[in-house]
PDB file of C-alpha atoms in Angstrom:
ATOM      1  CA  MET A   1      19.360  -9.471  15.890  1.00  0.00           C
ATOM      2  CA  LEU A   2      17.072  -8.457  18.743  1.00  0.00           C
ATOM      3  CA  GLY A   3      14.710 -11.406  18.342  1.00  0.00           C
ATOM      4  CA  GLY A   4      11.986  -9.494  16.501  1.00  0.00           C
ATOM      5  CA  SER A   5      10.550 -10.281  13.115  1.00  0.00           C
ATOM      6  CA  ALA A   6      11.555  -8.885   9.746  1.00  0.00           C
ATOM      7  CA  LEU A   7       9.098  -9.176   6.869  1.00  0.00           C
ATOM      8  CA  GLY A   8       7.028 -11.590   8.931  1.00  0.00           C
ATOM      9  CA  VAL A   9       9.907 -13.998   9.638  1.00  0.00           C
ATOM     10  CA  THR A  10      10.929 -14.410  13.266  1.00  0.00           C
ATOM     11  CA  ALA A  11      14.490 -15.021  14.425  1.00  0.00           C
ATOM     12  CA  GLU A  12      13.620 -18.649  15.245  1.00  0.00           C
ATOM     13  CA  GLY A  13      12.150 -19.170  11.773  1.00  0.00           C
ATOM     14  CA  ARG A  14      15.257 -17.705  10.167  1.00  0.00           C
ATOM     15  CA  ARG A  15      17.470 -19.977  12.269  1.00  0.00           C
ATOM     16  CA  GLU A  16      15.434 -23.046  11.284  1.00  0.00           C
ATOM     17  CA  ALA A  17      15.634 -22.105   7.615  1.00  0.00           C
ATOM     18  CA  GLY A  18      19.391 -21.646   7.934  1.00  0.00           C
ATOM     19  CA  GLU A  19      19.834 -25.110   9.427  1.00  0.00           C
ATOM     20  CA  ALA A  20      18.363 -26.680   6.291  1.00  0.00           C
ATOM     21  CA  GLY A  21      21.007 -25.056   4.046  1.00  0.00           C
ATOM     22  CA  SER A  22      24.093 -26.565   2.469  1.00  0.00           C
ATOM     23  CA  GLY A  23      27.572 -26.747   3.970  1.00  0.00           C
ATOM     24  CA  MET A  24      28.712 -23.758   1.905  1.00  0.00           C
ATOM     25  CA  SER A  25      25.874 -21.589   3.187  1.00  0.00           C
ATOM     26  CA  HIS A  26      26.730 -22.576   6.771  1.00  0.00           C
ATOM     27  CA  ALA A  27      30.386 -21.684   6.221  1.00  0.00           C
ATOM     28  CA  LEU A  28      29.506 -18.312   4.717  1.00  0.00           C
ATOM     29  CA  SER A  29      26.901 -17.487   7.347  1.00  0.00           C
ATOM     30  CA  SER A  30      29.345 -18.314  10.139  1.00  0.00           C
ATOM     31  CA  VAL A  31      31.459 -15.330   9.014  1.00  0.00           C
ATOM     32  CA  GLY A  32      28.434 -13.106   8.376  1.00  0.00           C
ATOM     33  CA  ILE A  33      28.097 -13.465   4.607  1.00  0.00           C
ATOM     34  CA  ASP A  34      24.736 -14.223   3.032  1.00  0.00           C
ATOM     35  CA  VAL A  35      23.151 -13.790  -0.390  1.00  0.00           C
ATOM     36  CA  THR A  36      22.573 -10.078   0.128  1.00  0.00           C
ATOM     37  CA  VAL A  37      26.261  -9.477   0.875  1.00  0.00           C
ATOM     38  CA  LEU A  38      27.266 -11.361  -2.270  1.00  0.00           C
ATOM     39  CA  ALA A  39      24.729  -9.401  -4.349  1.00  0.00           C
ATOM     40  CA  ALA A  40      26.028  -6.135  -2.911  1.00  0.00           C
ATOM     41  CA  ALA A  41      29.610  -7.131  -3.760  1.00  0.00           C
ATOM     42  CA  LEU A  42      28.563  -7.878  -7.333  1.00  0.00           C
ATOM     43  CA  GLY A  43      26.783  -4.529  -7.491  1.00  0.00           C
ATOM     44  CA  VAL A  44      29.870  -2.693  -6.242  1.00  0.00           C
ATOM     45  CA  PHE A  45      31.983  -4.501  -8.837  1.00  0.00           C
ATOM     46  CA  LEU A  46      29.594  -3.475 -11.624  1.00  0.00           C
ATOM     47  CA  LEU A  47      29.432   0.114 -10.357  1.00  0.00           C
ATOM     48  CA  LEU A  48      33.220   0.319 -10.244  1.00  0.00           C
ATOM     49  CA  GLY A  49      33.231  -0.827 -13.845  1.00  0.00           C
ATOM     50  CA  LEU A  50      31.051   2.135 -14.767  1.00  0.00           C
ATOM     51  CA  LEU A  51      33.176   4.627 -12.824  1.00  0.00           C
ATOM     52  CA  CYS A  52      36.726   3.444 -13.464  1.00  0.00           C
ATOM     53  CA  PRO A  53      38.671   3.469 -16.718  1.00  0.00           C
ATOM     54  CA  TRP A  54      38.744  -0.336 -16.779  1.00  0.00           C
ATOM     55  CA  GLY A  55      34.993  -0.377 -17.509  1.00  0.00           C
ATOM     56  CA  GLN A  56      35.568  -1.616 -21.056  1.00  0.00           C
ATOM     57  CA  VAL A  57      38.063  -4.369 -20.243  1.00  0.00           C
ATOM     58  CA  PHE A  58      38.164  -6.467 -17.071  1.00  0.00           C
ATOM     59  CA  PRO A  59      41.152  -5.538 -14.847  1.00  0.00           C
ATOM     60  CA  ARG A  60      44.122  -7.781 -14.039  1.00  0.00           C
ATOM     61  CA  TRP A  61      42.848  -8.516 -10.528  1.00  0.00           C
ATOM     62  CA  THR A  62      39.832 -10.483 -11.851  1.00  0.00           C
ATOM     63  CA  PRO A  63      41.354 -13.964 -12.175  1.00  0.00           C
ATOM     64  CA  ALA A  64      39.337 -15.612 -14.955  1.00  0.00           C
ATOM     65  CA  LEU A  65      38.252 -12.472 -16.779  1.00  0.00           C
ATOM     66  CA  SER A  66      41.369 -10.282 -16.949  1.00  0.00           C
ATOM     67  CA  GLY A  67      41.925  -8.632 -20.310  1.00  0.00           C
ATOM     68  CA  ARG A  68      38.566  -9.653 -21.807  1.00  0.00           C
ATOM     69  CA  ARG A  69      36.081  -7.071 -23.015  1.00  0.00           C
ATOM     70  CA  VAL A  70      33.135  -6.361 -20.721  1.00  0.00           C
ATOM     71  CA  PRO A  71      29.868  -7.301 -22.469  1.00  0.00           C
ATOM     72  CA  ARG A  72      27.802  -4.187 -23.088  1.00  0.00           C
ATOM     73  CA  LEU A  73      24.705  -5.566 -21.332  1.00  0.00           C
ATOM     74  CA  LEU A  74      26.526  -6.786 -18.199  1.00  0.00           C
ATOM     75  CA  PRO A  75      26.199  -3.518 -16.258  1.00  0.00           C
ATOM     76  CA  LEU A  76      22.932  -2.503 -17.936  1.00  0.00           C
ATOM     77  CA  VAL A  77      20.706  -5.534 -17.330  1.00  0.00           C
ATOM     78  CA  PRO A  78      21.096  -5.556 -13.505  1.00  0.00           C
ATOM     79  CA  THR A  79      20.408  -1.812 -13.542  1.00  0.00           C
ATOM     80  CA  TRP A  80      17.244  -2.270 -15.589  1.00  0.00           C
ATOM     81  CA  VAL A  81      16.027  -5.123 -13.386  1.00  0.00           C
ATOM     82  CA  GLY A  82      16.776  -3.183 -10.201  1.00  0.00           C
ATOM     83  CA  GLY A  83      15.121  -0.056 -11.577  1.00  0.00           C
ATOM     84  CA  ALA A  84      12.003  -1.978 -12.586  1.00  0.00           C
ATOM     85  CA  ALA A  85      11.801  -3.674  -9.180  1.00  0.00           C
ATOM     86  CA  LEU A  86      12.223  -0.378  -7.333  1.00  0.00           C
ATOM     87  CA  SER A  87       9.599   1.252  -9.553  1.00  0.00           C
ATOM     88  CA  LEU A  88       7.086  -1.471  -8.760  1.00  0.00           C
ATOM     89  CA  TYR A  89       7.947  -1.287  -5.057  1.00  0.00           C
ATOM     90  CA  GLY A  90       7.582   2.489  -5.022  1.00  0.00           C
ATOM     91  CA  THR A  91       4.278   2.337  -6.860  1.00  0.00           C
ATOM     92  CA  ALA A  92       2.957  -0.251  -4.416  1.00  0.00           C
ATOM     93  CA  LEU A  93       3.985   1.935  -1.468  1.00  0.00           C
ATOM     94  CA  VAL A  94       2.374   5.024  -3.010  1.00  0.00           C
ATOM     95  CA  VAL A  95      -0.886   3.078  -3.260  1.00  0.00           C
ATOM     96  CA  TYR A  96      -0.559   1.242   0.075  1.00  0.00           C
ATOM     97  CA  ALA A  97       0.402   4.168   2.339  1.00  0.00           C
ATOM     98  CA  PRO A  98      -2.731   6.291   1.798  1.00  0.00           C
ATOM     99  CA  LEU A  99      -4.968   3.231   1.899  1.00  0.00           C
ATOM    100  CA  SER A 100      -3.518   2.032   5.199  1.00  0.00           C
ATOM    101  CA  ALA A 101      -3.762   5.543   6.685  1.00  0.00           C
ATOM    102  CA  TRP A 102      -7.366   5.814   5.555  1.00  0.00           C
ATOM    103  CA  TRP A 103      -8.244   2.305   6.778  1.00  0.00           C
ATOM    104  CA  ARG A 104      -6.862   2.890  10.320  1.00  0.00           C
ATOM    105  CA  ARG A 105      -8.887   6.064  10.919  1.00  0.00           C
TER     106      ARG A 105
END
């Protein structure tokens, strides 16, 4: 947003990568939607399924799925994958932070 870099990718590099995308990605990005927004929406949908009484059967407002049973692993597998990824990330940071502090002394 301010022209800096995020994770080593500059704003210009991100713009160039976006120009190589498909027409659908251009349409979505023009209104501010990218893959992370879609993943977050899916996550919210799965979390609502765990919290609301319709967690065992898809609600009426899901067009193709209404009335069908929710597969048992549908909310669990993304949770397991996310938990494993966050565990690895946390472990890497626990190792990296003291090493980088020690190295810069």
